Coordinates of C-alpha atoms in Angstrom, one line a residue:
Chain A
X1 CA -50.0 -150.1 87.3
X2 CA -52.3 -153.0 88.4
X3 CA -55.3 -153.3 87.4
X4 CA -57.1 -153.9 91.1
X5 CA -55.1 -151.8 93.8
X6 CA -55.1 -152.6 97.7
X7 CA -54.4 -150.1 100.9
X8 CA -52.7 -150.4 102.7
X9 CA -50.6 -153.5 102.1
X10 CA -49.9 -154.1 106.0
X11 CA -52.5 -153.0 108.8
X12 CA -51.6 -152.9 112.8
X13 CA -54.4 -152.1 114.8
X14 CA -55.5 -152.6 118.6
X15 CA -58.7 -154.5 119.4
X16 CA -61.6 -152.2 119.5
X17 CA -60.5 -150.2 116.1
X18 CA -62.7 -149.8 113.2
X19 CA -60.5 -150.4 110.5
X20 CA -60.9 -149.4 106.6
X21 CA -59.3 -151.7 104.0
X22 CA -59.7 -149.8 100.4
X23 CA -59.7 -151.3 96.9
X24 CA -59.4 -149.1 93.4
X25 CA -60.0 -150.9 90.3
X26 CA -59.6 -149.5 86.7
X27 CA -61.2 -152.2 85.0
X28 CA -65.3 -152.4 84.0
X29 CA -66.5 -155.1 86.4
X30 CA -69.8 -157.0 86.9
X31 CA -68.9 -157.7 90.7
X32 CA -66.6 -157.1 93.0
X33 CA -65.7 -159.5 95.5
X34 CA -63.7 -159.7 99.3
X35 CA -62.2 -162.6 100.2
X36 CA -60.1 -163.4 103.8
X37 CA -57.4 -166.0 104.0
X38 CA -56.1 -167.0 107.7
X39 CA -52.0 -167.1 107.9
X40 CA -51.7 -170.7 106.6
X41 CA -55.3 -171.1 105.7
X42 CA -57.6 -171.0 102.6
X43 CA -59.7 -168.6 101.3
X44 CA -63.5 -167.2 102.6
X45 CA -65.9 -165.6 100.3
X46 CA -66.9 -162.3 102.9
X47 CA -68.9 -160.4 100.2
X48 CA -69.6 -159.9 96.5
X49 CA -70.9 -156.5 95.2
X50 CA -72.1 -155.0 92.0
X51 CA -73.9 -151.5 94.0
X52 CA -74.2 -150.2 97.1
X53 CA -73.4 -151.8 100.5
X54 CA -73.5 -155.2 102.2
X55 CA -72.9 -155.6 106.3
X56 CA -72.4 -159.2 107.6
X57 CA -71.7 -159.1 111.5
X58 CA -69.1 -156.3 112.3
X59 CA -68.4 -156.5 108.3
X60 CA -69.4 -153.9 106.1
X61 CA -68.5 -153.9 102.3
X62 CA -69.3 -150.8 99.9
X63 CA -68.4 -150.4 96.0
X64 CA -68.9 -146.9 94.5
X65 CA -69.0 -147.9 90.9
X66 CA -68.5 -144.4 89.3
X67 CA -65.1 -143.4 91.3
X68 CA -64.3 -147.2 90.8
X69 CA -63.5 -148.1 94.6
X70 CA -64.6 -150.4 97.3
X71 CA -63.9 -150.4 100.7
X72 CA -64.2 -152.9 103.4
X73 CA -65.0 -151.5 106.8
X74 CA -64.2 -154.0 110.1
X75 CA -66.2 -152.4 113.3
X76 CA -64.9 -153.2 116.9
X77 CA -62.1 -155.4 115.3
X78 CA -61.0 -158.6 117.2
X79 CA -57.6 -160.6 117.3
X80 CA -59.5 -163.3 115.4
X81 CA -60.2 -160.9 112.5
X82 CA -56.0 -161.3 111.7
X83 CA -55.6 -162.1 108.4
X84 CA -55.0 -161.0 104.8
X85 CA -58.0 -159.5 102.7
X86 CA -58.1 -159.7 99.1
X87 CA -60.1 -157.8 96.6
X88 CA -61.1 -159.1 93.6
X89 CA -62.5 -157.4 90.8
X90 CA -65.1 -159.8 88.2
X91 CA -65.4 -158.7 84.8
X92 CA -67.7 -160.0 82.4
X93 CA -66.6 -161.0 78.9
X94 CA -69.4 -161.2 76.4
X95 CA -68.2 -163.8 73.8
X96 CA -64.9 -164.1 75.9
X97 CA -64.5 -165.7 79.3
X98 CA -64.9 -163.7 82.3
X99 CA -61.8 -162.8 83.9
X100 CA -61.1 -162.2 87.8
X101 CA -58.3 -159.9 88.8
X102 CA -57.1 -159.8 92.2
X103 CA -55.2 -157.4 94.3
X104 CA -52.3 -157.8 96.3
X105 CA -53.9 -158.2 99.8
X106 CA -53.6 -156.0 103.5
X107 CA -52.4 -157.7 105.7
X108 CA -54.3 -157.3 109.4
X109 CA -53.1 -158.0 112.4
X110 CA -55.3 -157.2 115.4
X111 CA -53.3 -156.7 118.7
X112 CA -54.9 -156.7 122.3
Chain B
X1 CA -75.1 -176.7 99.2
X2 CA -73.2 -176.0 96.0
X3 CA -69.9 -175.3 96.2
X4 CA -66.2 -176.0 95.1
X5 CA -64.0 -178.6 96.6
X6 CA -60.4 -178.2 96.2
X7 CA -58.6 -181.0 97.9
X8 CA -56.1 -181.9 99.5
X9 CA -56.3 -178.5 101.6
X10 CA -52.1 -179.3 102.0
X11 CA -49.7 -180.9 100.2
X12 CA -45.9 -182.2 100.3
X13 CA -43.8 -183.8 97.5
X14 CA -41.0 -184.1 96.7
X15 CA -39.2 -182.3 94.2
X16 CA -38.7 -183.6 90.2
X17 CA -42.4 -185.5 90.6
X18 CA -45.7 -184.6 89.1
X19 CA -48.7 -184.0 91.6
X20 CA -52.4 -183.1 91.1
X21 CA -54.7 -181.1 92.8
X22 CA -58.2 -181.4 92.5
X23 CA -61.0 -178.9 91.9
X24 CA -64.7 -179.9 91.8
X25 CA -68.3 -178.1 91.8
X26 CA -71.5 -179.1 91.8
X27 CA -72.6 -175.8 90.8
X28 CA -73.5 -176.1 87.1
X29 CA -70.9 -174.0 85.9
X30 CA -69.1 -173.6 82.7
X31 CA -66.3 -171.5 83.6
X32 CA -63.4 -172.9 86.1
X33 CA -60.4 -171.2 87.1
X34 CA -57.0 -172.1 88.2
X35 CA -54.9 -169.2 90.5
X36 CA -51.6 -169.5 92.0
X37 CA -50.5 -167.0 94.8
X38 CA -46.6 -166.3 96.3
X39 CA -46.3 -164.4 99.0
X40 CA -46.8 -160.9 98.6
X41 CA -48.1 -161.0 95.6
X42 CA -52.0 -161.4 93.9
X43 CA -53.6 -164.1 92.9
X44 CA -52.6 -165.2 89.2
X45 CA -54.4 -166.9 86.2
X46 CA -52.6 -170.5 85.7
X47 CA -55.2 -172.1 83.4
X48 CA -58.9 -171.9 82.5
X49 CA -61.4 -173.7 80.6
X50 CA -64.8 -172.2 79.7
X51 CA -66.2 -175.4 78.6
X52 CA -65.8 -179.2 78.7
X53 CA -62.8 -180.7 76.4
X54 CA -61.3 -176.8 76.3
X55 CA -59.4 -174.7 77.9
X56 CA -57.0 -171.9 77.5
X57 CA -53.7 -171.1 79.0
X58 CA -53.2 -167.7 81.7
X59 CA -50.6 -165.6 82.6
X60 CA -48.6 -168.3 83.9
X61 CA -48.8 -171.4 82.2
X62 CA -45.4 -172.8 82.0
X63 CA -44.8 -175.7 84.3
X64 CA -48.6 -176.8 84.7
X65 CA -51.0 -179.2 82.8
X66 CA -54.8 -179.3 82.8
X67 CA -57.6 -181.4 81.9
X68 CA -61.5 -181.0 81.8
X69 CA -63.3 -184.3 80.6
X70 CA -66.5 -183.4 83.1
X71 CA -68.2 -180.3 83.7
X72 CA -67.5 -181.1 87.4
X73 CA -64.0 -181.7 87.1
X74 CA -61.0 -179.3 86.7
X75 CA -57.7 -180.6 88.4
X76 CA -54.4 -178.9 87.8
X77 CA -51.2 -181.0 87.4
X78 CA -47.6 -179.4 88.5
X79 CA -44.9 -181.1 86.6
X80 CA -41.4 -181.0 87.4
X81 CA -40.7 -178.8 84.4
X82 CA -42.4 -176.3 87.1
X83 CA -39.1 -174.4 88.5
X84 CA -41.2 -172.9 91.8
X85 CA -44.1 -175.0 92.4
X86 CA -44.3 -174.2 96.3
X87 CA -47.2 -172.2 96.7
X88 CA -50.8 -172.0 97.4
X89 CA -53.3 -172.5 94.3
X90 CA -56.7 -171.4 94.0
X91 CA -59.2 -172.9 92.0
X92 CA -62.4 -171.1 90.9
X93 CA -65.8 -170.9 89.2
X94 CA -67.8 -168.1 87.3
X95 CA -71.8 -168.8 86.3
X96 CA -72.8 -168.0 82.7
X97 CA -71.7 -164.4 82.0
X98 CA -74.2 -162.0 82.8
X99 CA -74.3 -158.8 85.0
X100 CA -74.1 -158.7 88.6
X101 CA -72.3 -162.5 88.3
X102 CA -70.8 -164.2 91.5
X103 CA -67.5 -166.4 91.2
X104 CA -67.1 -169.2 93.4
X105 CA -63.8 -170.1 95.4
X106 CA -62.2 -173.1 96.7
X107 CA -60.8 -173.1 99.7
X108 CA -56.8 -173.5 97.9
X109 CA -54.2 -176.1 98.7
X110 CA -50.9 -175.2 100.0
X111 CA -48.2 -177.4 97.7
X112 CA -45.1 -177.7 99.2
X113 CA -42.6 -179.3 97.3
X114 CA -39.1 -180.5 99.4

């Protein structure tokens, strides 16, 4: 079993939808982190979150640290919001190095 | 602005030579990552060094050769003893360990090797 798991894996949706991306983790983090990577692009830092919940435009992230999940939330999704998201999950080595752990990815694709 | 520079953001070679990608920040850290992803699957740990003139090997070593002479400075070479090396690397950075730490990403370069 991974360590950082991603749902779903592939995502269809029609412009308009709110869409839910979810992210379990079984590892003690620091932070947890949401990345987005355009087909053929790099990678974009959307959030980072130790509590609580962050919104950035129609973005919103949330971490409940207890059950060990995070979710990431798109309102009124757009074609341009296509892409793969990627959890990552930070943990903080004392003595040791910190380690990032990364989930598999969901795949969006927002249709008209 | 801080940040990490990976560059270049692609890259073609041809196959049995050695290429190197570059990763630098200007943000101070210690810790620097290097990731590789394939498609369909996560991010993984190549390389990392925690602190000038060391670094340690990752989950995935084989193939790939580092160096960190400057606390800026953390480029990753691909030899040819590296059977897949098409694929899109990711290089990162991590403050001082403490709670509620942010990493830092590149923005990764797409290898392709013909």
């Amino acid at each position: 079993k991974n360590e950082v798991e991603q749902s779903p894996q592939n995502l269809t949706a029609q412009e308009g939808e709110f869409i839910t991306i979810n992210c379990s983790y079984s590892v003690g983090i620091s932070a947890l982190h949401w990345l987005q990577q355009h087909p053929g692009g790099g990678i974009v830092s959307l959030f980072m979150l130790s509590s609580g919940k962050k919104k950035h435009g129609r973005l919103i992230a949330t971490i409940n640290i207890q059950e060990k999940h995070s979710s990431l939330h798109i309102t009124a999704s757009h074609p341009r919001d296509s892409a793969v998201y990627i959890c990552a999950a930070l943990s903080y080595g004392t003595g040791t190095a910190s380690k990032l752990t990364f989930g598999t990815g969901t795949r969006l694709q927002v249709t008209l | 602005d801080g940040g990490i520079t990976q560059s270049p953001k692609y890259l073609f070679r041809k196959e049995g030579q050695n290429v190197t990608l570059s990763c630098e920040q200007n943000l101070n850290h210690d810790a620097m990552y290097w990731y590789r992803q394939d498609p369909g699957q996560g991010l993984r740990l190549i390389y990392y060094s925690q602190i000038v003139n060391d670094f340690q090997k990752g989950d995935i070593a084989e193939g790939y050769s580092v160096s960190r002479e400057k606390k800026e400075s953390f480029p990753l070479t691909v030899t040819s003893a590296q059977k897949n090396p098409t694929a899109f690397y990711l290089c990162a950075s991590i403050p001082p360990g403490r709670a509620n730490t942010e990493a830092f990403f590149g923005q990764g370069t797409r290898l392709t090797v013909v």
